[in-house]
Amino acid sequence: AILGRGPWGQVWRRVVEEAGHAATSFGRAATTEQLESCFDAAIVACAAPAHRRATEICLAAGLPTLVEKPFALSSRDALAMVEFARARRIPLYAAHTYLWHPSFVALAAGIDAAIARGELVWLETIGVGSKSHLDCSTIWDYGAHDASMILWAYRQLGRPKVSPGAVLAIEGSAHSGET
């Protein structure tokens, strides 16, 4: 089941169908009853302000759920979604697709090789792109990719694991662009 019929809902539908699976798209108003008897998993790709409610509907139906970025528009919603899934012992995933992009895979291999050689590695990220979502700020839209890649590299460099709460603590008004 795909919750969201906008651009990202259409992308996910195509990906699921190209993988040989049937995909049914709903607006964000799908009900638990519609989902629990017909589907094995769900993808939430609706407007960002509806992510928490749509995710909770999917999880209440017992479906492992992948949530398109931004995962949530506040740390409070993100933590509530994680706790909702944890209480039901249902997998909940964030769609950080750049971690599997060929360019990042090549970068990751280079970082691994540099670490193996004992070289100092300096990493810097510069966000590029245009604002594609009108329902959240650019930092919530694009920043999720930078943060996931930086956290991966940070762990590869042997640094202590960073807790999700430390990342989620970067909070501001998602609609005004404040960070």
mmCIF file of C-alpha atoms in Angstrom:
data_model
loop_
_atom_site.group_PDB
_atom_site.id
_atom_site.type_symbol
_atom_site.label_atom_id
_atom_site.label_comp_id
_atom_site.label_asym_id
_atom_site.label_seq_id
_atom_site.Cartn_x
_atom_site.Cartn_y
_atom_site.Cartn_z
ATOM 1 C CA ALA A 1 0.000 0.000 0.000
ATOM 2 C CA ILE A 2 1.258 3.465 -0.848
ATOM 3 C CA LEU A 3 -0.211 6.387 1.055
ATOM 4 C CA GLY A 4 0.174 9.422 -1.152
ATOM 5 C CA ARG A 5 -0.663 10.050 -4.791
ATOM 6 C CA GLY A 6 1.662 12.997 -5.357
ATOM 7 C CA PRO A 7 5.051 12.933 -7.113
ATOM 8 C CA TRP A 8 6.790 10.717 -4.528
ATOM 9 C CA GLY A 9 3.798 8.411 -4.235
ATOM 10 C CA GLN A 10 3.996 7.936 -8.008
ATOM 11 C CA VAL A 11 7.744 7.251 -7.847
ATOM 12 C CA TRP A 12 7.282 4.618 -5.132
ATOM 13 C CA ARG A 13 4.403 3.024 -7.018
ATOM 14 C CA ARG A 14 6.613 2.686 -10.115
ATOM 15 C CA VAL A 15 9.484 1.244 -8.045
ATOM 16 C CA VAL A 16 7.207 -1.341 -6.398
ATOM 17 C CA GLU A 17 5.631 -2.341 -9.711
ATOM 18 C CA GLU A 18 9.024 -2.571 -11.465
ATOM 19 C CA ALA A 19 10.103 -4.939 -8.687
ATOM 20 C CA GLY A 20 7.220 -7.216 -9.725
ATOM 21 C CA HIS A 21 4.778 -6.415 -6.923
ATOM 22 C CA ALA A 22 1.261 -5.044 -7.041
ATOM 23 C CA ALA A 23 0.849 -1.520 -5.687
ATOM 24 C CA THR A 24 -2.305 0.223 -4.573
ATOM 25 C CA SER A 25 -2.178 3.959 -3.975
ATOM 26 C CA PHE A 26 -4.338 5.723 -1.426
ATOM 27 C CA GLY A 27 -4.605 9.331 -0.496
ATOM 28 C CA ARG A 28 -3.516 9.981 3.064
ATOM 29 C CA ALA A 29 -7.055 9.115 4.191
ATOM 30 C CA ALA A 30 -6.676 5.329 4.023
ATOM 31 C CA THR A 31 -8.129 3.473 6.990
ATOM 32 C CA THR A 32 -6.641 0.719 9.100
ATOM 33 C CA GLU A 33 -9.431 -1.587 7.911
ATOM 34 C CA GLN A 34 -8.561 -0.948 4.248
ATOM 35 C CA LEU A 35 -4.929 -1.811 4.873
ATOM 36 C CA GLU A 36 -4.876 -4.696 7.347
ATOM 37 C CA SER A 37 -6.528 -7.342 5.214
ATOM 38 C CA CYS A 38 -4.945 -6.710 1.819
ATOM 39 C CA PHE A 39 -1.305 -5.656 2.123
ATOM 40 C CA ASP A 40 2.062 -6.913 3.354
ATOM 41 C CA ALA A 41 3.767 -3.522 3.787
ATOM 42 C CA ALA A 42 3.199 0.209 3.379
ATOM 43 C CA ILE A 43 5.013 3.256 2.074
ATOM 44 C CA VAL A 44 4.075 6.690 3.389
ATOM 45 C CA ALA A 45 4.696 9.273 0.658
ATOM 46 C CA CYS A 46 1.969 11.820 1.300
ATOM 47 C CA ALA A 47 2.399 15.476 2.306
ATOM 48 C CA ALA A 48 4.883 15.798 5.165
ATOM 49 C CA PRO A 49 2.398 17.217 7.708
ATOM 50 C CA ALA A 50 0.362 13.994 7.344
ATOM 51 C CA HIS A 51 3.295 11.587 7.850
ATOM 52 C CA ARG A 52 2.669 10.876 11.522
ATOM 53 C CA ARG A 53 -1.045 10.106 11.136
ATOM 54 C CA ALA A 54 -0.538 8.062 7.950
ATOM 55 C CA THR A 55 2.305 6.113 9.576
ATOM 56 C CA GLU A 56 0.224 5.340 12.652
ATOM 57 C CA ILE A 57 -2.614 4.079 10.428
ATOM 58 C CA CYS A 58 -0.210 1.728 8.617
ATOM 59 C CA LEU A 59 1.370 0.501 11.856
ATOM 60 C CA ALA A 60 -2.045 0.012 13.471
ATOM 61 C CA ALA A 61 -2.845 -2.253 10.512
ATOM 62 C CA GLY A 62 0.247 -4.300 11.405
ATOM 63 C CA LEU A 63 2.228 -3.294 8.301
ATOM 64 C CA PRO A 64 5.986 -2.751 8.206
ATOM 65 C CA THR A 65 6.190 0.852 7.021
ATOM 66 C CA LEU A 66 8.704 2.917 5.077
ATOM 67 C CA VAL A 67 8.317 6.692 5.451
ATOM 68 C CA GLU A 68 9.525 9.075 2.747
ATOM 69 C CA LYS A 69 11.541 12.052 3.906
ATOM 70 C CA PRO A 70 11.122 14.138 5.805
ATOM 71 C CA PHE A 71 10.304 11.391 8.281
ATOM 72 C CA ALA A 72 8.484 13.913 10.475
ATOM 73 C CA LEU A 73 8.329 17.673 10.907
ATOM 74 C CA SER A 74 9.239 17.628 14.600
ATOM 75 C CA SER A 75 11.271 15.493 16.941
ATOM 76 C CA ARG A 76 8.105 14.962 18.990
ATOM 77 C CA ASP A 77 6.294 13.410 16.011
ATOM 78 C CA ALA A 78 9.340 11.344 15.004
ATOM 79 C CA LEU A 79 9.759 9.912 18.499
ATOM 80 C CA ALA A 80 6.010 9.236 18.772
ATOM 81 C CA MET A 81 6.113 7.326 15.462
ATOM 82 C CA VAL A 82 9.104 5.259 16.607
ATOM 83 C CA GLU A 83 7.451 4.470 19.952
ATOM 84 C CA PHE A 84 4.178 3.574 18.200
ATOM 85 C CA ALA A 85 6.082 1.056 16.034
ATOM 86 C CA ARG A 86 8.205 -0.230 18.908
ATOM 87 C CA ALA A 87 5.156 -0.860 21.105
ATOM 88 C CA ARG A 88 3.674 -3.025 18.342
ATOM 89 C CA ARG A 89 7.009 -4.623 17.361
ATOM 90 C CA ILE A 90 6.513 -3.565 13.740
ATOM 91 C CA PRO A 91 9.444 -2.430 11.575
ATOM 92 C CA LEU A 92 9.508 1.275 10.711
ATOM 93 C CA TYR A 93 11.976 2.612 8.143
ATOM 94 C CA ALA A 94 13.106 6.027 6.933
ATOM 95 C CA ALA A 95 13.661 6.350 3.184
ATOM 96 C CA HIS A 96 17.262 7.515 2.966
ATOM 97 C CA THR A 97 17.799 6.397 -0.614
ATOM 98 C CA TYR A 98 21.059 8.279 -1.130
ATOM 99 C CA LEU A 99 22.852 5.782 1.113
ATOM 100 C CA TRP A 100 22.477 3.293 -1.769
ATOM 101 C CA HIS A 101 23.095 5.719 -4.644
ATOM 102 C CA PRO A 102 26.091 4.620 -6.783
ATOM 103 C CA SER A 103 27.890 7.917 -6.120
ATOM 104 C CA PHE A 104 27.599 7.517 -2.357
ATOM 105 C CA VAL A 105 28.550 3.840 -2.539
ATOM 106 C CA ALA A 106 31.748 4.900 -4.380
ATOM 107 C CA LEU A 107 32.401 7.629 -1.797
ATOM 108 C CA ALA A 108 31.863 5.117 1.003
ATOM 109 C CA ALA A 109 34.352 2.707 -0.583
ATOM 110 C CA GLY A 110 36.883 5.555 -0.767
ATOM 111 C CA ILE A 111 36.338 6.413 2.883
ATOM 112 C CA ASP A 112 36.759 2.756 3.886
ATOM 113 C CA ALA A 113 40.014 2.542 1.877
ATOM 114 C CA ALA A 114 41.361 5.767 3.418
ATOM 115 C CA ILE A 115 40.556 4.510 6.911
ATOM 116 C CA ALA A 116 42.306 1.198 6.159
ATOM 117 C CA ARG A 117 45.408 3.156 5.083
ATOM 118 C CA GLY A 118 45.292 5.218 8.285
ATOM 119 C CA GLU A 119 44.819 8.500 6.435
ATOM 120 C CA LEU A 120 43.066 11.486 7.913
ATOM 121 C CA VAL A 121 39.665 11.952 6.304
ATOM 122 C CA TRP A 122 37.881 15.284 6.158
ATOM 123 C CA LEU A 123 34.235 15.279 5.109
ATOM 124 C CA GLU A 124 32.143 18.262 4.190
ATOM 125 C CA THR A 125 28.694 18.498 2.687
ATOM 126 C CA ILE A 126 27.133 21.281 0.695
ATOM 127 C CA GLY A 127 23.415 21.022 0.058
ATOM 128 C CA VAL A 128 22.261 21.775 -3.461
ATOM 129 C CA GLY A 129 18.926 21.667 -5.177
ATOM 130 C CA SER A 130 15.709 23.556 -5.241
ATOM 131 C CA LYS A 131 12.869 23.549 -2.756
ATOM 132 C CA SER A 132 10.588 20.788 -3.941
ATOM 133 C CA HIS A 133 8.107 20.607 -1.078
ATOM 134 C CA LEU A 134 5.842 23.478 -0.162
ATOM 135 C CA ASP A 135 4.837 21.854 3.125
ATOM 136 C CA CYS A 136 8.227 21.920 4.866
ATOM 137 C CA SER A 137 11.478 23.850 4.909
ATOM 138 C CA THR A 138 14.478 22.948 2.781
ATOM 139 C CA ILE A 139 16.442 21.736 5.830
ATOM 140 C CA TRP A 140 13.753 19.133 6.554
ATOM 141 C CA ASP A 141 13.547 18.135 2.880
ATOM 142 C CA TYR A 142 17.204 17.942 1.819
ATOM 143 C CA GLY A 143 18.934 17.974 5.208
ATOM 144 C CA ALA A 144 17.770 14.433 5.939
ATOM 145 C CA HIS A 145 20.034 13.103 3.187
ATOM 146 C CA ASP A 146 23.070 15.051 4.373
ATOM 147 C CA ALA A 147 22.489 13.991 7.974
ATOM 148 C CA SER A 148 22.116 10.288 7.118
ATOM 149 C CA MET A 149 25.306 10.300 5.028
ATOM 150 C CA ILE A 150 27.285 12.258 7.637
ATOM 151 C CA LEU A 151 26.156 9.905 10.411
ATOM 152 C CA TRP A 152 27.185 6.901 8.295
ATOM 153 C CA ALA A 153 30.641 8.399 7.726
ATOM 154 C CA TYR A 154 30.945 9.405 11.395
ATOM 155 C CA ARG A 155 30.370 5.792 12.472
ATOM 156 C CA GLN A 156 32.817 4.539 9.812
ATOM 157 C CA LEU A 157 35.484 6.794 11.268
ATOM 158 C CA GLY A 158 35.186 4.917 14.558
ATOM 159 C CA ARG A 159 33.370 7.679 16.396
ATOM 160 C CA PRO A 160 30.825 6.802 19.071
ATOM 161 C CA LYS A 161 27.371 6.057 17.799
ATOM 162 C CA VAL A 162 25.248 9.187 17.655
ATOM 163 C CA SER A 163 21.783 8.681 19.079
ATOM 164 C CA PRO A 164 18.759 9.592 16.955
ATOM 165 C CA GLY A 165 17.728 12.000 19.710
ATOM 166 C CA ALA A 166 20.870 14.044 19.134
ATOM 167 C CA VAL A 167 19.933 14.521 15.499
ATOM 168 C CA LEU A 168 16.258 15.050 16.212
ATOM 169 C CA ALA A 169 17.109 17.731 18.764
ATOM 170 C CA ILE A 170 17.781 20.104 15.865
ATOM 171 C CA GLU A 171 14.312 21.530 15.924
ATOM 172 C CA GLY A 172 12.678 24.643 14.589
ATOM 173 C CA SER A 173 9.607 25.751 12.776
ATOM 174 C CA ALA A 174 9.397 23.521 9.723
ATOM 175 C CA HIS A 175 7.115 25.978 7.969
ATOM 176 C CA SER A 176 9.016 29.203 8.526
ATOM 177 C CA GLY A 177 12.419 27.838 7.615
ATOM 178 C CA GLU A 178 13.889 28.502 11.062
ATOM 179 C CA THR A 179 16.414 25.998 12.360
#
